[in-house]
Amino acid sequence: MNQQLSNQVLLTARQVANLLNISTRTLWRLKSAGKIPPAIRVGNSVRWRREDLNSWIEEGCQTPISVDNVPRRKG
């Protein structure tokens, strides 16, 4: 993790996607499926607590990140 991310308490979707090495679209799918730690709303923005993500990663990502199991929108 780079120095800039390590100093931040709340991370944006793009930062979380970069941290997990996934696309932002996959991140939103995982969030909808409840497969990642919950996000918080700050005004109109969605943020993730860095501490929650670090703990989740250290615990081995209890819910596996698998795009195959994430529901996709039809349309």
XYZ file of C-alpha atoms in Angstrom:
75
model
C 0.000 0.000 0.000
C 1.398 3.367 -0.889
C 2.046 6.142 1.625
C -0.897 8.254 0.477
C -3.423 5.459 1.129
C -1.865 4.506 4.452
C -2.496 8.020 5.816
C -6.188 8.098 4.911
C -8.913 6.893 7.257
C -11.649 6.687 4.610
C -11.097 5.371 1.097
C -13.024 6.016 -2.113
C -14.328 3.238 -4.331
C -11.448 3.751 -6.757
C -8.894 3.500 -3.942
C -10.509 0.336 -2.556
C -10.617 -1.225 -6.027
C -6.916 -0.451 -6.485
C -6.131 -1.885 -3.052
C -7.964 -5.130 -3.913
C -6.677 -5.167 -7.492
C -10.179 -5.293 -8.964
C -12.240 -2.936 -11.115
C -14.592 -0.419 -9.543
C -17.468 -2.185 -11.253
C -16.512 -5.442 -9.530
C -16.226 -3.555 -6.237
C -19.816 -2.303 -6.563
C -21.011 -5.832 -7.367
C -19.223 -7.204 -4.311
C -20.700 -4.432 -2.161
C -24.206 -5.228 -3.413
C -23.681 -8.915 -2.662
C -22.353 -8.167 0.841
C -19.004 -9.811 0.102
C -16.810 -6.970 1.346
C -16.844 -4.934 4.562
C -19.719 -2.454 4.636
C -19.229 1.049 3.326
C -20.389 4.230 4.993
C -22.091 7.224 3.460
C -20.542 10.645 3.870
C -23.019 13.063 2.369
C -23.559 11.803 -1.177
C -20.306 9.833 -1.168
C -19.602 6.219 -0.288
C -16.415 5.459 1.634
C -14.786 2.440 3.256
C -12.887 2.528 6.518
C -9.263 1.650 5.851
C -9.071 -0.137 9.206
C -12.052 -2.382 8.303
C -10.492 -3.306 4.971
C -7.065 -3.974 6.494
C -8.595 -6.245 9.153
C -10.646 -8.062 6.528
C -7.577 -8.610 4.343
C -5.466 -9.774 7.307
C -8.194 -12.281 8.234
C -7.931 -13.735 4.759
C -10.912 -11.998 3.168
C -13.460 -14.208 4.923
C -15.885 -13.873 2.036
C -14.033 -14.858 -1.128
C -13.795 -12.302 -3.893
C -15.267 -14.172 -6.820
C -16.982 -12.385 -9.649
C -18.730 -15.647 -10.586
C -20.849 -15.482 -7.426
C -21.743 -11.815 -7.694
C -25.160 -11.062 -9.165
C -25.123 -8.938 -12.280
C -27.723 -6.528 -13.463
C -29.729 -7.609 -16.446
C -30.333 -5.096 -19.087
